[in-house]
Tab-separated table of C-alpha atoms in Angstrom:
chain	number	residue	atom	x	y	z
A	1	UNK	CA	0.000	0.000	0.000
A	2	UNK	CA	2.722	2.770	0.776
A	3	UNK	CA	4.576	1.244	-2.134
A	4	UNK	CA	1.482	2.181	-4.564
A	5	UNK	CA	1.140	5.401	-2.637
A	6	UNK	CA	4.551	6.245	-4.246
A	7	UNK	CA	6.128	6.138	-0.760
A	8	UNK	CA	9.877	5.289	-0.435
A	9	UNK	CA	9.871	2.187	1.734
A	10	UNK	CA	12.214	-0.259	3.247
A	11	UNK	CA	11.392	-3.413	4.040
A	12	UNK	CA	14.181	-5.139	7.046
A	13	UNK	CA	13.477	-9.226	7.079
A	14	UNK	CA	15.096	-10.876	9.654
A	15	UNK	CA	13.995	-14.219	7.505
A	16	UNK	CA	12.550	-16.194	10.239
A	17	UNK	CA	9.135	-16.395	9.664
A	18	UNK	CA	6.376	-17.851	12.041
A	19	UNK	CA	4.903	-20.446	9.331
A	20	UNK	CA	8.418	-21.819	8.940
A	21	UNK	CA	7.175	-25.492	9.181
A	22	UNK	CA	4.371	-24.584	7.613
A	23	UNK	CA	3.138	-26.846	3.915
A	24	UNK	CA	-0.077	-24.667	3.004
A	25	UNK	CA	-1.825	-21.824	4.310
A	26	UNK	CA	-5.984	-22.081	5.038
A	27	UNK	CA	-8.609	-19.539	5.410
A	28	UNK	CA	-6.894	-17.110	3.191
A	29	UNK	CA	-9.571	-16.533	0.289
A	30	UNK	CA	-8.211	-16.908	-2.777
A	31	UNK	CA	-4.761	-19.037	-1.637
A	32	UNK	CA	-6.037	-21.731	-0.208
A	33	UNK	CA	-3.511	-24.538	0.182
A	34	UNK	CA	-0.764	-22.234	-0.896
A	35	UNK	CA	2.445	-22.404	0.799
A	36	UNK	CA	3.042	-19.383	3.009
A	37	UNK	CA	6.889	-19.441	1.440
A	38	UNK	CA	5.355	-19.110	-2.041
A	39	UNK	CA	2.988	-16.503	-1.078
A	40	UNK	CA	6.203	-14.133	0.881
A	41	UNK	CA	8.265	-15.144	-2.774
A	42	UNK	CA	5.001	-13.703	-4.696
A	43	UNK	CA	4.815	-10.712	-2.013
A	44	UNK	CA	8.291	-10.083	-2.725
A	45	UNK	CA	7.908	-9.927	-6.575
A	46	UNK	CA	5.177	-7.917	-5.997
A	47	UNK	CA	6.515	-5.149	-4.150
A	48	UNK	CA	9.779	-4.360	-6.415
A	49	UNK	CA	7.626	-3.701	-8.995
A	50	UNK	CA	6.058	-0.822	-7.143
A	51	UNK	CA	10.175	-0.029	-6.074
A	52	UNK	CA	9.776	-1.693	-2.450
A	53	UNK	CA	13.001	-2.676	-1.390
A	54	UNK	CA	13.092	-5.897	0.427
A	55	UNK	CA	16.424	-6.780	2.905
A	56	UNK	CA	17.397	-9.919	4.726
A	57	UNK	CA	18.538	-8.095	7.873
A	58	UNK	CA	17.931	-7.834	12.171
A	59	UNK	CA	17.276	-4.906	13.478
A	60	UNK	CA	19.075	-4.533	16.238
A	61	UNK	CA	18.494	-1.120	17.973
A	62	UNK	CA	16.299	1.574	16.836
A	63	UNK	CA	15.786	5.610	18.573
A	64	UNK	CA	13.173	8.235	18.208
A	65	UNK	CA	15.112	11.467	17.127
A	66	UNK	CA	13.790	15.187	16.560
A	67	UNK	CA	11.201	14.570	12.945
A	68	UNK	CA	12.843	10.786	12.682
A	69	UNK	CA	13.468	7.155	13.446
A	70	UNK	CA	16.659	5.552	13.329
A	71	UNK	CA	17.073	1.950	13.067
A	72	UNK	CA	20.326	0.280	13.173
A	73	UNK	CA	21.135	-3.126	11.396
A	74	UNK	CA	24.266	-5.134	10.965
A	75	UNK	CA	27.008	-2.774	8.937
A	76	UNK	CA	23.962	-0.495	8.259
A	77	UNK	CA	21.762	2.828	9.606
A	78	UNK	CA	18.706	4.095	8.409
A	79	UNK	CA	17.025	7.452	9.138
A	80	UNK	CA	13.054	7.381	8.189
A	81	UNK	CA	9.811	9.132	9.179
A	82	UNK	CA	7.602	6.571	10.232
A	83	UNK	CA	8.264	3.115	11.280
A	84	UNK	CA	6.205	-0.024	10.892
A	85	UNK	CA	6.682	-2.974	13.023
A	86	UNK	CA	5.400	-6.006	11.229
A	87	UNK	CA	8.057	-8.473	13.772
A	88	UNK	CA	5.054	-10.772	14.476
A	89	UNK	CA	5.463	-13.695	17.273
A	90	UNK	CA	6.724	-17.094	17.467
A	91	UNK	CA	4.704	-20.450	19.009
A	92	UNK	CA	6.216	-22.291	21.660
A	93	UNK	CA	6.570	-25.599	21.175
A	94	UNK	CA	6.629	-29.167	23.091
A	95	UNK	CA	10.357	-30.137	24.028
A	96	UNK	CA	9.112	-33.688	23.118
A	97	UNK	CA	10.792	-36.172	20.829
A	98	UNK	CA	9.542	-36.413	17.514
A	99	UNK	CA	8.033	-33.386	17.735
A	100	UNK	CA	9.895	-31.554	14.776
A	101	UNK	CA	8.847	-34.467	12.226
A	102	UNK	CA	5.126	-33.520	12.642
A	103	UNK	CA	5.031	-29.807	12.959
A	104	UNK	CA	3.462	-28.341	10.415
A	105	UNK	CA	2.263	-30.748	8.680
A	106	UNK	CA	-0.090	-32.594	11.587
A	107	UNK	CA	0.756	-30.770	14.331
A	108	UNK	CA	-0.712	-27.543	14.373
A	109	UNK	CA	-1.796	-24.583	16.939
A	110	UNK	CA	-4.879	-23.057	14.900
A	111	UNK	CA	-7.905	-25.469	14.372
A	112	UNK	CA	-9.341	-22.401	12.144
A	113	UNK	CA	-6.206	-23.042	9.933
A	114	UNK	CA	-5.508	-26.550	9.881
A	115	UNK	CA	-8.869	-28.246	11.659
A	116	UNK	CA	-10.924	-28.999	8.648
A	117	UNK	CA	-7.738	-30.886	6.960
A	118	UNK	CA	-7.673	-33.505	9.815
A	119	UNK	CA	-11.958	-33.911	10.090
A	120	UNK	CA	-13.386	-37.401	11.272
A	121	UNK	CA	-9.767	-37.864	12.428
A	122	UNK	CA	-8.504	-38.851	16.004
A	123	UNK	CA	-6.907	-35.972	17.504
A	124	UNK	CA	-5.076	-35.075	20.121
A	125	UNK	CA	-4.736	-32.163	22.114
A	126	UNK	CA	-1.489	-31.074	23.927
A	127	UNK	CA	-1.661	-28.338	26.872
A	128	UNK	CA	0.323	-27.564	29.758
A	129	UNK	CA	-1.355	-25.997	33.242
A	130	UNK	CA	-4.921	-26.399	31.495
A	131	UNK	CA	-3.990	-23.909	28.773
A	132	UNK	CA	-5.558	-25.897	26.009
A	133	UNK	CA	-9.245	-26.797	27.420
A	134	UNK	CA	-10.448	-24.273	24.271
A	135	UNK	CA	-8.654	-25.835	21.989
A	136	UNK	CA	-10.315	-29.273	23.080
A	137	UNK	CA	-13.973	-27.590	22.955
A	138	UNK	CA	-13.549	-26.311	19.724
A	139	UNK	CA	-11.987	-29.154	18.292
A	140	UNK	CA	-14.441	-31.147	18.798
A	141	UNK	CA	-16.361	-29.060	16.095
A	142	UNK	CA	-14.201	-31.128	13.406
A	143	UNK	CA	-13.847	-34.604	15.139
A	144	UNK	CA	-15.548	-36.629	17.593
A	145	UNK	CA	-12.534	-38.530	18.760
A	146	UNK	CA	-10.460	-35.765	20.869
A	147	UNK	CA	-8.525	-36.381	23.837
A	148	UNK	CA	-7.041	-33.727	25.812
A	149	UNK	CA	-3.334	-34.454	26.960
A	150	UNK	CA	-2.701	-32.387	30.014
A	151	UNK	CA	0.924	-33.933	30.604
A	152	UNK	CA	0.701	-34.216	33.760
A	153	UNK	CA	-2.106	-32.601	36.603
A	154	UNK	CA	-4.963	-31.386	34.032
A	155	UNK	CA	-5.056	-28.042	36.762
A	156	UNK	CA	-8.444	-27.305	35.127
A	157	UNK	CA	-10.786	-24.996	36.465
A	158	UNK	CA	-14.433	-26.476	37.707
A	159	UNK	CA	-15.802	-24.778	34.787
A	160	UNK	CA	-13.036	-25.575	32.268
A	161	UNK	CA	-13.536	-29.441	34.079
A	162	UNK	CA	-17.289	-29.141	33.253
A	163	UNK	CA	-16.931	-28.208	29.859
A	164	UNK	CA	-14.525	-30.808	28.762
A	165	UNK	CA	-16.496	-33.987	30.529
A	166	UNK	CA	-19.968	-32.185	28.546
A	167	UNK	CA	-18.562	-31.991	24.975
A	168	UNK	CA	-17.015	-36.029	25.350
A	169	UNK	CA	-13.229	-35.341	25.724
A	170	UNK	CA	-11.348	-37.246	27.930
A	171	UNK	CA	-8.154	-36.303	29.686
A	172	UNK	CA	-4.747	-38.071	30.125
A	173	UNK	CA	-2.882	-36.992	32.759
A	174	UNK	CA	0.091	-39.459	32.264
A	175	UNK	CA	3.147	-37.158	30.749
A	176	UNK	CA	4.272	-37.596	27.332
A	177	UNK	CA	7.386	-38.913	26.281
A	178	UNK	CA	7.750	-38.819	22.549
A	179	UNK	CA	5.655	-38.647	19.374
A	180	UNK	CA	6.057	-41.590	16.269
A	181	UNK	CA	4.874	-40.404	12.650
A	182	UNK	CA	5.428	-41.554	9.027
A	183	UNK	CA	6.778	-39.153	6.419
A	184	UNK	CA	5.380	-36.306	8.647
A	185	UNK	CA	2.083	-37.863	10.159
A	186	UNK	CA	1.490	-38.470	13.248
A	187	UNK	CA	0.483	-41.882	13.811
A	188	UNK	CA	1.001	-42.328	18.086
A	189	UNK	CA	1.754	-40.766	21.076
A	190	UNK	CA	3.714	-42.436	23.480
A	191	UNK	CA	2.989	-42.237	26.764
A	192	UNK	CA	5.073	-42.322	30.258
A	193	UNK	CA	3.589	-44.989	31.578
A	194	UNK	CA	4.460	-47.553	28.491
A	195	UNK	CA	0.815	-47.277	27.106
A	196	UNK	CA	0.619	-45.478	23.471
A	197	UNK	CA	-2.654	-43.213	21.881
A	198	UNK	CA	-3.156	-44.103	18.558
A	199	UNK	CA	-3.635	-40.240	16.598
A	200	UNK	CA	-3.846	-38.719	13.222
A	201	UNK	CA	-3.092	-35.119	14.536
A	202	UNK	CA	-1.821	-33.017	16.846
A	203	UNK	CA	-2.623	-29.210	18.165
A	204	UNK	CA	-1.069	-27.896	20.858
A	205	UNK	CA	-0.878	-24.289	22.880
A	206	UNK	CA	2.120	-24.024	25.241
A	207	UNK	CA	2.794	-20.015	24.812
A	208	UNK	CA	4.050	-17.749	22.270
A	209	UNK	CA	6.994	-15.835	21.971
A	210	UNK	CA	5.837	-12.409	20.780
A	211	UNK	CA	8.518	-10.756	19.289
A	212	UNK	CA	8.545	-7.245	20.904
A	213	UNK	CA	12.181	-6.404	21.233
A	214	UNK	CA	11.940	-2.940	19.034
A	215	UNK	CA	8.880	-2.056	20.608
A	216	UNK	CA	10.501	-1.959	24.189
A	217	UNK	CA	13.623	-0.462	22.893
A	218	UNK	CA	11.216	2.286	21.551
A	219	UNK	CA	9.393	2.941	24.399
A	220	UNK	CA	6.713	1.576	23.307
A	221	UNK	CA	3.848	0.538	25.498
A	222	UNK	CA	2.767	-2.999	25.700
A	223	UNK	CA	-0.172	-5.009	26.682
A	224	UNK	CA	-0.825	-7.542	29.415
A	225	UNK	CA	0.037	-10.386	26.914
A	226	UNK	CA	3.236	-8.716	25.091
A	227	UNK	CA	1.404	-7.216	22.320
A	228	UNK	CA	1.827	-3.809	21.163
A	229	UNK	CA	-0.675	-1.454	22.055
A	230	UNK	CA	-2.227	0.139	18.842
A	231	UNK	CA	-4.677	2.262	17.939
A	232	UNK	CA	-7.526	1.936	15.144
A	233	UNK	CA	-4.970	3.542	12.509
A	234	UNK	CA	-2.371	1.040	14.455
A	235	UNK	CA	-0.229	3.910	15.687
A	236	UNK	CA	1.572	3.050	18.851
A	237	UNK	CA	2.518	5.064	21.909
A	238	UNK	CA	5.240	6.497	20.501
A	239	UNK	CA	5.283	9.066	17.786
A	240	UNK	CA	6.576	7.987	13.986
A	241	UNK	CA	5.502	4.271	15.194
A	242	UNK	CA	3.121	1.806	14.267
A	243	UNK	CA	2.886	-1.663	14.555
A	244	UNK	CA	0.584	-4.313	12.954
A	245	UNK	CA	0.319	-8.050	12.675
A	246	UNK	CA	0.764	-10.546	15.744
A	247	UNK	CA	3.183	-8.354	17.443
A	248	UNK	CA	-0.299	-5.964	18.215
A	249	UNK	CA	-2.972	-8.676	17.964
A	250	UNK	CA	-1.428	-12.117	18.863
A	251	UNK	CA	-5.165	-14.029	18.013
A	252	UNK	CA	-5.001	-12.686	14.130
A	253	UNK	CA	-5.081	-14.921	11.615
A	254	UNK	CA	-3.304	-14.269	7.880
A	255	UNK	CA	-5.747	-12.193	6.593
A	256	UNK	CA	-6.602	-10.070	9.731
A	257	UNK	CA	-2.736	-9.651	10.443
A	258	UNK	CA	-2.273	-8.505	6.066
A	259	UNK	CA	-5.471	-6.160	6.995
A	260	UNK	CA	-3.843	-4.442	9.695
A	261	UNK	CA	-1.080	-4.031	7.854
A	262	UNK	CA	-3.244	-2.264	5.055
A	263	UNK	CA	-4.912	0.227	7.730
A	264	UNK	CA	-1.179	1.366	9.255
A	265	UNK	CA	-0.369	2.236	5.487
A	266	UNK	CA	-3.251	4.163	5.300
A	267	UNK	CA	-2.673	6.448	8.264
A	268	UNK	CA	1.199	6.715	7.668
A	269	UNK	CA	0.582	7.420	4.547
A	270	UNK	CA	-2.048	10.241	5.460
A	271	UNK	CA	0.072	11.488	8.283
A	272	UNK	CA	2.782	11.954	5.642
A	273	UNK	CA	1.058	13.884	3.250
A	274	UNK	CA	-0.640	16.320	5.560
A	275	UNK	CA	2.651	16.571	7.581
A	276	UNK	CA	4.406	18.008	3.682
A	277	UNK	CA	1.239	19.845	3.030
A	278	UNK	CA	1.502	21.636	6.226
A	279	UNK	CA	5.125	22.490	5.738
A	280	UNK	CA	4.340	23.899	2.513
A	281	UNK	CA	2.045	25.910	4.495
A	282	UNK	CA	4.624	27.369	6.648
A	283	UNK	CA	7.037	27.868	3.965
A	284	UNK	CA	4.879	30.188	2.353
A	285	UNK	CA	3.716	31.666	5.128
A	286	UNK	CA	7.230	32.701	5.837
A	287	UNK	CA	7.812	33.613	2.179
A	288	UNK	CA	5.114	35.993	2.290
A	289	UNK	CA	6.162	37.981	5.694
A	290	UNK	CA	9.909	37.890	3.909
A	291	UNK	CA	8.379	40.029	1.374
């Protein structure tokens, strides 16, 4: 959007993306089963024609000066007017073997993304301290064969207890110790005790890791949860800032987190053009009185 605006923009990728593992993207109209690295490759193609440029680079410290914002990089400075933080968030994940051969393909944390893909399947449910007792609820929208996995004391609420036991998911307390797939699907879940849970898929919720770091080196004020606190034109606290994506609203899924993303344009784009119109104002206001 600021591209098409005309807007001289740099975009600074640190390249670690939070679909990493990810095979296809759902719920996106119009890309459906597309893999999110094709649809950042298409992104990218798109944006140099409109003279975007696009750089593999951290930030790694950034300062509010007098009418700017500098952000330092490896070997590199840049002075700008506004700022947009697009750094998004990371999911925690189990620190159980044979995790890494199923992420991504059927283990997932979204059952809006990924649910209707494993439908009439047995699933499984991974949560630690009773974190996951949504996930199991909703799940059970796509499958009737859920189990919750608490991995240890369930440490569920009456009413989260309640809930569970009325929708006809069961909970395993017994740790688990590893996970055994084929070519990427899950197939069982071992259990502590020597007993193992035949399942097609996995979802999990064990935190995230929202990626904030320029936002506190800013100044900028967060939420509760880590997020950035925005706006509706996604400015942050701090002037010259915005932010938009997970880093502001952790819950938003592709095409929420592109929206937001659309709307900061918008206003920085706005605030830019008033900003030049208003020092052409004063220019010839000062033109005039010279004469």
């Amino acid at each position: 959007m600021l591209g098409r605006a005309r807007r001289r923009v740099l975009v600074l990728d640190n390249g670690a993306p939070r679909n990493y593992a990810t095979n296809e993207m759902h719920g996106v109209l119009g890309h459906d089963g597309l893999d999110p690295a094709e649809l950042r490759a298409r992104g990218r193609a798109e944006l140099a024609r409109y003279g975007v440029e696009v750089v593999i680079l951290e930030v790694q410290d950034a300062e509010v000066l007098d009418g700017a914002v500098r952000v330092t990089c490896a070997g590199r400075a840049e002075l700008t007017r506004t700022v947009l933080l697009a750094t998004g968030m990371l999911d925690e994940v189990p620190d159980i073997p044979g995790f890494a051969d199923v992420w991504g393909t059927s283990a997932h944390t979204c059952p809006y993304c990924d649910g209707f893909e494993h439908r009439d399947e047995r699933v499984a449910v991974l949560a630690v301290g009773g974190r996951g007792e949504h996930l199991a609820v909703l799940l059970r929208q796509w499958s009737d064969d859920v189990v919750l996995l608490s991995n240890g004391p369930h440490n569920l609420a009456a009413d989260q207890l309640a809930r569970v036991q009325a929708v006809g998911v069961p909970i395993i307390e017994t740790p688990v110790v590893a996970l055994d797939s084929d070519n990427g699907r899950l197939r069982s879940v071992r259990l502590g005790d020597g007993q193992t849970l035949d399942r097609d898929a996995l979802f999990f919720y064990v935190g995230w890791q929202l990626r904030n770091h320029v936002a506190r080196t800013l100044g900028c004020q967060l939420r509760d949860d880590g997020s950035i606190a925005v706006d509706s034109g996604q400015a942050t606290t701090v002037d010259r800032v915005y932010a938009a994506g997970n880093c502001s609203e952790p819950r938003a899924l592709v095409p929420a987190a592109a929206g937001s993303g659309a709307t900061a344009a918008v206003a920085i784009n706005a605030r830019l053009s008033f900003q030049d119109a208003d020092s052409a104002v004063a220019r010839s206001s000062t033109a005039a009185r010279s004469h």
